[in-house]
């Protein structure tokens, strides 16, 4: 039984007792299969600020897919980092630049601007890194984390090469073939965590040199 959550956003993510991530608030979750599932996947669902670009641009025309949930995760990462640029305990809030971007993402009455902002500032890697730049003293590995997740939702594809329709077709083919999958994403994230841990170990003062 395949289910899509459809609202991957900060208020719906918790850390379980064993350290595992848990998605809560399943009211908008839908089944992927069957006529009723298809009809549900055409409806607008989830928190607007985290809604995928193409589900903003083509609401009611394309089905909610697994990669759309993953795209929501990318915007969740941005929300957390931009709101707490100096770490989890930071209460300074967003910079003026970040706040202006966030306002565009949260204003459903200006949906087209939200779509263009996400395409310009998140899909273009150099632009998203500039947006994250002021947060890197604490969130050092966040550009690599976002780039890793972006590969599985279209945000890693070039806007110069792929039209919106071509991007959806590319993702659909990749997920259908198994080239893109949740298992592959998890494996890539585990590999990234290992690299980060290794890098931190190398930076520990007095740690033995790694030959």
PDB file of C-alpha atoms in Angstrom:
ATOM      1  CA  UNK A   1       0.000   0.000   0.000  1.00  0.00           C
ATOM      2  CA  UNK A   2       1.664   3.206  -1.205  1.00  0.00           C
ATOM      3  CA  UNK A   3       0.923   6.405   0.696  1.00  0.00           C
ATOM      4  CA  UNK A   4       2.050  10.007   0.192  1.00  0.00           C
ATOM      5  CA  UNK A   5       2.126  12.347   3.174  1.00  0.00           C
ATOM      6  CA  UNK A   6       1.605  15.515   1.060  1.00  0.00           C
ATOM      7  CA  UNK A   7       2.550  17.974   3.845  1.00  0.00           C
ATOM      8  CA  UNK A   8       6.218  17.572   4.731  1.00  0.00           C
ATOM      9  CA  UNK A   9       6.765  20.760   6.747  1.00  0.00           C
ATOM     10  CA  UNK A  10       8.459  21.686  10.061  1.00  0.00           C
ATOM     11  CA  UNK A  11       5.288  21.361  12.135  1.00  0.00           C
ATOM     12  CA  UNK A  12       4.795  17.797  10.938  1.00  0.00           C
ATOM     13  CA  UNK A  13       8.297  16.450  11.610  1.00  0.00           C
ATOM     14  CA  UNK A  14       9.383  15.069  14.987  1.00  0.00           C
ATOM     15  CA  UNK A  15      12.308  13.047  16.293  1.00  0.00           C
ATOM     16  CA  UNK A  16      11.282   9.751  17.880  1.00  0.00           C
ATOM     17  CA  UNK A  17      12.769   8.254  21.084  1.00  0.00           C
ATOM     18  CA  UNK A  18      15.292   6.264  19.073  1.00  0.00           C
ATOM     19  CA  UNK A  19      16.416   9.259  17.041  1.00  0.00           C
ATOM     20  CA  UNK A  20      14.360   8.327  13.997  1.00  0.00           C
ATOM     21  CA  UNK A  21      12.401  10.927  12.063  1.00  0.00           C
ATOM     22  CA  UNK A  22       8.613  10.739  12.370  1.00  0.00           C
ATOM     23  CA  UNK A  23       5.986  12.417  10.183  1.00  0.00           C
ATOM     24  CA  UNK A  24       2.876  13.503  12.077  1.00  0.00           C
ATOM     25  CA  UNK A  25      -0.456  15.093  11.066  1.00  0.00           C
ATOM     26  CA  UNK A  26      -1.517  12.585   8.446  1.00  0.00           C
ATOM     27  CA  UNK A  27      -4.851  14.261   7.712  1.00  0.00           C
ATOM     28  CA  UNK A  28      -3.863  15.167   4.148  1.00  0.00           C
ATOM     29  CA  UNK A  29      -2.043  11.911   3.365  1.00  0.00           C
ATOM     30  CA  UNK A  30      -3.362  10.044   0.316  1.00  0.00           C
ATOM     31  CA  UNK A  31      -3.182   6.581  -1.192  1.00  0.00           C
ATOM     32  CA  UNK A  32      -1.290   6.542  -4.470  1.00  0.00           C
ATOM     33  CA  UNK A  33      -3.230   3.747  -6.147  1.00  0.00           C
ATOM     34  CA  UNK A  34      -6.770   3.380  -7.449  1.00  0.00           C
ATOM     35  CA  UNK A  35      -9.259   5.937  -8.826  1.00  0.00           C
ATOM     36  CA  UNK A  36      -9.871   7.572  -5.455  1.00  0.00           C
ATOM     37  CA  UNK A  37      -6.143   7.896  -4.870  1.00  0.00           C
ATOM     38  CA  UNK A  38      -5.612   9.548  -8.237  1.00  0.00           C
ATOM     39  CA  UNK A  39      -8.424  12.024  -7.612  1.00  0.00           C
ATOM     40  CA  UNK A  40      -6.986  12.892  -4.197  1.00  0.00           C
ATOM     41  CA  UNK A  41      -3.525  13.429  -5.677  1.00  0.00           C
ATOM     42  CA  UNK A  42      -4.910  16.091  -8.020  1.00  0.00           C
ATOM     43  CA  UNK A  43      -6.198  18.227  -5.144  1.00  0.00           C
ATOM     44  CA  UNK A  44      -4.216  21.038  -3.560  1.00  0.00           C
ATOM     45  CA  UNK A  45      -2.823  19.715  -0.309  1.00  0.00           C
ATOM     46  CA  UNK A  46      -0.333  20.708   2.320  1.00  0.00           C
ATOM     47  CA  UNK A  47       1.110  23.940   3.662  1.00  0.00           C
ATOM     48  CA  UNK A  48       1.496  26.472   0.843  1.00  0.00           C
ATOM     49  CA  UNK A  49       4.991  27.660   1.821  1.00  0.00           C
ATOM     50  CA  UNK A  50       6.334  24.138   1.284  1.00  0.00           C
ATOM     51  CA  UNK A  51       4.292  23.272  -1.783  1.00  0.00           C
ATOM     52  CA  UNK A  52       6.387  22.008  -4.726  1.00  0.00           C
ATOM     53  CA  UNK A  53       6.871  24.360  -7.672  1.00  0.00           C
ATOM     54  CA  UNK A  54       4.905  22.363 -10.199  1.00  0.00           C
ATOM     55  CA  UNK A  55       2.014  21.739  -7.827  1.00  0.00           C
ATOM     56  CA  UNK A  56       1.749  25.517  -7.537  1.00  0.00           C
ATOM     57  CA  UNK A  57       2.052  26.146 -11.258  1.00  0.00           C
ATOM     58  CA  UNK A  58      -0.122  23.249 -12.427  1.00  0.00           C
ATOM     59  CA  UNK A  59      -2.537  22.788  -9.521  1.00  0.00           C
ATOM     60  CA  UNK A  60      -5.176  20.224 -10.424  1.00  0.00           C
ATOM     61  CA  UNK A  61      -3.334  19.163 -13.579  1.00  0.00           C
ATOM     62  CA  UNK A  62      -0.540  16.895 -12.364  1.00  0.00           C
ATOM     63  CA  UNK A  63      -0.564  14.158  -9.743  1.00  0.00           C
ATOM     64  CA  UNK A  64       1.210  14.538  -6.415  1.00  0.00           C
ATOM     65  CA  UNK A  65       4.224  12.213  -6.658  1.00  0.00           C
ATOM     66  CA  UNK A  66       6.895  10.875  -4.267  1.00  0.00           C
ATOM     67  CA  UNK A  67       9.416  13.436  -5.508  1.00  0.00           C
ATOM     68  CA  UNK A  68       7.024  16.236  -4.579  1.00  0.00           C
ATOM     69  CA  UNK A  69       7.141  15.141  -0.925  1.00  0.00           C
ATOM     70  CA  UNK A  70      10.938  15.208  -1.178  1.00  0.00           C
ATOM     71  CA  UNK A  71      10.858  18.715  -2.639  1.00  0.00           C
ATOM     72  CA  UNK A  72       8.847  19.772   0.407  1.00  0.00           C
ATOM     73  CA  UNK A  73      11.674  18.451   2.567  1.00  0.00           C
ATOM     74  CA  UNK A  74      14.118  20.797   0.817  1.00  0.00           C
ATOM     75  CA  UNK A  75      11.958  23.819   1.656  1.00  0.00           C
ATOM     76  CA  UNK A  76      11.689  22.559   5.228  1.00  0.00           C
ATOM     77  CA  UNK A  77      15.490  22.523   5.456  1.00  0.00           C
ATOM     78  CA  UNK A  78      15.577  26.089   4.149  1.00  0.00           C
ATOM     79  CA  UNK A  79      12.950  27.192   6.668  1.00  0.00           C
ATOM     80  CA  UNK A  80      14.869  25.785   9.631  1.00  0.00           C
ATOM     81  CA  UNK A  81      18.251  27.155   8.548  1.00  0.00           C
ATOM     82  CA  UNK A  82      17.039  30.618   7.536  1.00  0.00           C
ATOM     83  CA  UNK A  83      14.967  31.007  10.715  1.00  0.00           C
ATOM     84  CA  UNK A  84      17.884  29.933  12.955  1.00  0.00           C
ATOM     85  CA  UNK A  85      21.043  30.995  11.095  1.00  0.00           C
ATOM     86  CA  UNK A  86      23.298  30.487  14.130  1.00  0.00           C
ATOM     87  CA  UNK A  87      21.902  27.121  15.192  1.00  0.00           C
ATOM     88  CA  UNK A  88      18.860  25.559  16.911  1.00  0.00           C
ATOM     89  CA  UNK A  89      19.093  27.884  19.916  1.00  0.00           C
ATOM     90  CA  UNK A  90      19.316  31.050  17.824  1.00  0.00           C
ATOM     91  CA  UNK A  91      16.438  33.465  18.425  1.00  0.00           C
ATOM     92  CA  UNK A  92      17.594  36.287  16.137  1.00  0.00           C
ATOM     93  CA  UNK A  93      15.274  35.158  13.350  1.00  0.00           C
ATOM     94  CA  UNK A  94      15.591  35.562   9.611  1.00  0.00           C
ATOM     95  CA  UNK A  95      17.698  38.223   7.961  1.00  0.00           C
ATOM     96  CA  UNK A  96      15.852  40.858   5.924  1.00  0.00           C
ATOM     97  CA  UNK A  97      16.806  39.047   2.719  1.00  0.00           C
ATOM     98  CA  UNK A  98      15.624  35.668   3.996  1.00  0.00           C
ATOM     99  CA  UNK A  99      12.410  37.194   5.347  1.00  0.00           C
ATOM    100  CA  UNK A 100      11.575  38.721   1.959  1.00  0.00           C
ATOM    101  CA  UNK A 101      12.076  35.334   0.295  1.00  0.00           C
ATOM    102  CA  UNK A 102       9.981  33.605   2.947  1.00  0.00           C
ATOM    103  CA  UNK A 103       7.183  36.127   2.468  1.00  0.00           C
ATOM    104  CA  UNK A 104       7.035  35.223  -1.219  1.00  0.00           C
ATOM    105  CA  UNK A 105       6.868  31.509  -0.392  1.00  0.00           C
ATOM    106  CA  UNK A 106       4.044  31.962   2.108  1.00  0.00           C
ATOM    107  CA  UNK A 107       1.746  34.318   0.168  1.00  0.00           C
ATOM    108  CA  UNK A 108      -0.720  32.069  -1.618  1.00  0.00           C
ATOM    109  CA  UNK A 109      -2.394  35.076  -3.247  1.00  0.00           C
ATOM    110  CA  UNK A 110       0.854  35.560  -5.195  1.00  0.00           C
ATOM    111  CA  UNK A 111       1.341  31.925  -6.163  1.00  0.00           C
ATOM    112  CA  UNK A 112       3.197  32.688  -9.390  1.00  0.00           C
ATOM    113  CA  UNK A 113       5.817  34.681  -7.487  1.00  0.00           C
ATOM    114  CA  UNK A 114       6.275  31.813  -5.037  1.00  0.00           C
ATOM    115  CA  UNK A 115       6.816  29.433  -7.950  1.00  0.00           C
ATOM    116  CA  UNK A 116       9.369  31.708  -9.640  1.00  0.00           C
ATOM    117  CA  UNK A 117      11.179  32.392  -6.365  1.00  0.00           C
ATOM    118  CA  UNK A 118      11.647  28.689  -5.667  1.00  0.00           C
ATOM    119  CA  UNK A 119      12.770  28.041  -9.235  1.00  0.00           C
ATOM    120  CA  UNK A 120      15.247  30.919  -9.201  1.00  0.00           C
ATOM    121  CA  UNK A 121      16.610  30.734  -5.659  1.00  0.00           C
ATOM    122  CA  UNK A 122      16.499  27.006  -4.918  1.00  0.00           C
ATOM    123  CA  UNK A 123      16.801  25.173  -8.228  1.00  0.00           C
ATOM    124  CA  UNK A 124      19.804  27.293  -9.286  1.00  0.00           C
ATOM    125  CA  UNK A 125      22.569  25.972  -7.033  1.00  0.00           C
ATOM    126  CA  UNK A 126      24.702  29.129  -7.012  1.00  0.00           C
ATOM    127  CA  UNK A 127      21.702  31.220  -5.938  1.00  0.00           C
ATOM    128  CA  UNK A 128      20.641  28.879  -3.150  1.00  0.00           C
ATOM    129  CA  UNK A 129      24.193  28.809  -1.805  1.00  0.00           C
ATOM    130  CA  UNK A 130      24.198  32.623  -1.690  1.00  0.00           C
ATOM    131  CA  UNK A 131      20.926  32.533   0.236  1.00  0.00           C
ATOM    132  CA  UNK A 132      22.455  30.100   2.723  1.00  0.00           C
ATOM    133  CA  UNK A 133      25.807  31.882   2.962  1.00  0.00           C
ATOM    134  CA  UNK A 134      25.116  33.807   6.180  1.00  0.00           C
ATOM    135  CA  UNK A 135      24.147  30.559   7.957  1.00  0.00           C
ATOM    136  CA  UNK A 136      27.246  28.523   7.143  1.00  0.00           C
ATOM    137  CA  UNK A 137      29.213  29.275  10.311  1.00  0.00           C
ATOM    138  CA  UNK A 138      26.917  26.833  12.111  1.00  0.00           C
ATOM    139  CA  UNK A 139      25.114  24.975   9.288  1.00  0.00           C
ATOM    140  CA  UNK A 140      28.373  24.118   7.567  1.00  0.00           C
ATOM    141  CA  UNK A 141      27.234  21.045   5.635  1.00  0.00           C
ATOM    142  CA  UNK A 142      23.778  22.289   4.662  1.00  0.00           C
ATOM    143  CA  UNK A 143      24.616  23.049   0.981  1.00  0.00           C
ATOM    144  CA  UNK A 144      25.776  19.446   0.495  1.00  0.00           C
ATOM    145  CA  UNK A 145      22.704  18.108   2.307  1.00  0.00           C
ATOM    146  CA  UNK A 146      20.332  20.147   0.160  1.00  0.00           C
ATOM    147  CA  UNK A 147      22.192  19.219  -3.033  1.00  0.00           C
ATOM    148  CA  UNK A 148      21.903  15.536  -2.110  1.00  0.00           C
ATOM    149  CA  UNK A 149      18.153  15.719  -1.499  1.00  0.00           C
ATOM    150  CA  UNK A 150      17.621  17.982  -4.529  1.00  0.00           C
ATOM    151  CA  UNK A 151      18.781  15.242  -6.904  1.00  0.00           C
ATOM    152  CA  UNK A 152      15.655  13.249  -6.106  1.00  0.00           C
ATOM    153  CA  UNK A 153      13.035  15.958  -6.642  1.00  0.00           C
ATOM    154  CA  UNK A 154      14.029  17.968  -9.698  1.00  0.00           C
ATOM    155  CA  UNK A 155      15.696  20.810  -7.827  1.00  0.00           C
ATOM    156  CA  UNK A 156      18.986  19.282  -8.928  1.00  0.00           C
ATOM    157  CA  UNK A 157      18.098  19.580 -12.626  1.00  0.00           C
ATOM    158  CA  UNK A 158      19.174  22.595 -14.674  1.00  0.00           C
ATOM    159  CA  UNK A 159      16.462  25.143 -15.455  1.00  0.00           C
ATOM    160  CA  UNK A 160      18.424  25.933 -18.629  1.00  0.00           C
ATOM    161  CA  UNK A 161      18.092  22.375 -19.951  1.00  0.00           C
ATOM    162  CA  UNK A 162      14.759  21.130 -18.620  1.00  0.00           C
ATOM    163  CA  UNK A 163      11.367  22.701 -19.141  1.00  0.00           C
ATOM    164  CA  UNK A 164       8.864  22.094 -16.355  1.00  0.00           C
ATOM    165  CA  UNK A 165       7.161  19.350 -18.377  1.00  0.00           C
ATOM    166  CA  UNK A 166      10.486  17.728 -19.287  1.00  0.00           C
ATOM    167  CA  UNK A 167      11.549  17.818 -15.642  1.00  0.00           C
ATOM    168  CA  UNK A 168       8.436  15.946 -14.524  1.00  0.00           C
ATOM    169  CA  UNK A 169       8.948  13.375 -17.308  1.00  0.00           C
ATOM    170  CA  UNK A 170      12.599  12.917 -16.307  1.00  0.00           C
ATOM    171  CA  UNK A 171      11.642  12.359 -12.674  1.00  0.00           C
ATOM    172  CA  UNK A 172       8.814   9.996 -13.566  1.00  0.00           C
ATOM    173  CA  UNK A 173      11.169   7.897 -15.706  1.00  0.00           C
ATOM    174  CA  UNK A 174      13.884   7.929 -13.054  1.00  0.00           C
ATOM    175  CA  UNK A 175      11.537   6.805 -10.294  1.00  0.00           C
ATOM    176  CA  UNK A 176       9.857   4.202 -12.523  1.00  0.00           C
ATOM    177  CA  UNK A 177      13.211   2.678 -13.495  1.00  0.00           C
ATOM    178  CA  UNK A 178      14.484   2.593  -9.910  1.00  0.00           C
ATOM    179  CA  UNK A 179      17.361   4.939 -10.711  1.00  0.00           C
ATOM    180  CA  UNK A 180      15.725   7.332  -8.255  1.00  0.00           C
ATOM    181  CA  UNK A 181      14.173   5.906  -5.099  1.00  0.00           C
ATOM    182  CA  UNK A 182      13.793   6.476  -1.381  1.00  0.00           C
ATOM    183  CA  UNK A 183      16.359   3.724  -0.757  1.00  0.00           C
ATOM    184  CA  UNK A 184      18.925   5.457  -2.976  1.00  0.00           C
ATOM    185  CA  UNK A 185      18.255   8.772  -1.259  1.00  0.00           C
ATOM    186  CA  UNK A 186      18.766   7.172   2.155  1.00  0.00           C
ATOM    187  CA  UNK A 187      22.018   5.577   0.959  1.00  0.00           C
ATOM    188  CA  UNK A 188      23.276   8.936  -0.336  1.00  0.00           C
ATOM    189  CA  UNK A 189      22.390  10.629   2.952  1.00  0.00           C
ATOM    190  CA  UNK A 190      24.182   7.943   4.955  1.00  0.00           C
ATOM    191  CA  UNK A 191      27.258   8.384   2.754  1.00  0.00           C
ATOM    192  CA  UNK A 192      27.129  12.151   3.279  1.00  0.00           C
ATOM    193  CA  UNK A 193      26.874  11.698   7.055  1.00  0.00           C
ATOM    194  CA  UNK A 194      29.932   9.442   6.987  1.00  0.00           C
ATOM    195  CA  UNK A 195      31.891  12.087   5.075  1.00  0.00           C
ATOM    196  CA  UNK A 196      30.841  14.800   7.520  1.00  0.00           C
ATOM    197  CA  UNK A 197      31.796  12.630  10.503  1.00  0.00           C
ATOM    198  CA  UNK A 198      35.153  11.833   8.912  1.00  0.00           C
ATOM    199  CA  UNK A 199      35.806  15.513   8.244  1.00  0.00           C
ATOM    200  CA  UNK A 200      34.988  16.463  11.834  1.00  0.00           C
ATOM    201  CA  UNK A 201      37.309  13.746  13.111  1.00  0.00           C
ATOM    202  CA  UNK A 202      40.143  15.114  10.986  1.00  0.00           C
ATOM    203  CA  UNK A 203      39.583  18.561  12.483  1.00  0.00           C
ATOM    204  CA  UNK A 204      39.756  17.476  16.130  1.00  0.00           C
ATOM    205  CA  UNK A 205      42.876  19.114  17.690  1.00  0.00           C
ATOM    206  CA  UNK A 206      45.491  16.525  18.489  1.00  0.00           C
ATOM    207  CA  UNK A 207      43.738  13.758  16.556  1.00  0.00           C
ATOM    208  CA  UNK A 208      46.044  11.300  14.803  1.00  0.00           C
ATOM    209  CA  UNK A 209      46.878  12.010  11.164  1.00  0.00           C
ATOM    210  CA  UNK A 210      44.944   9.870   8.709  1.00  0.00           C
ATOM    211  CA  UNK A 211      47.297   8.436   6.122  1.00  0.00           C
TER     212      UNK A 211
END
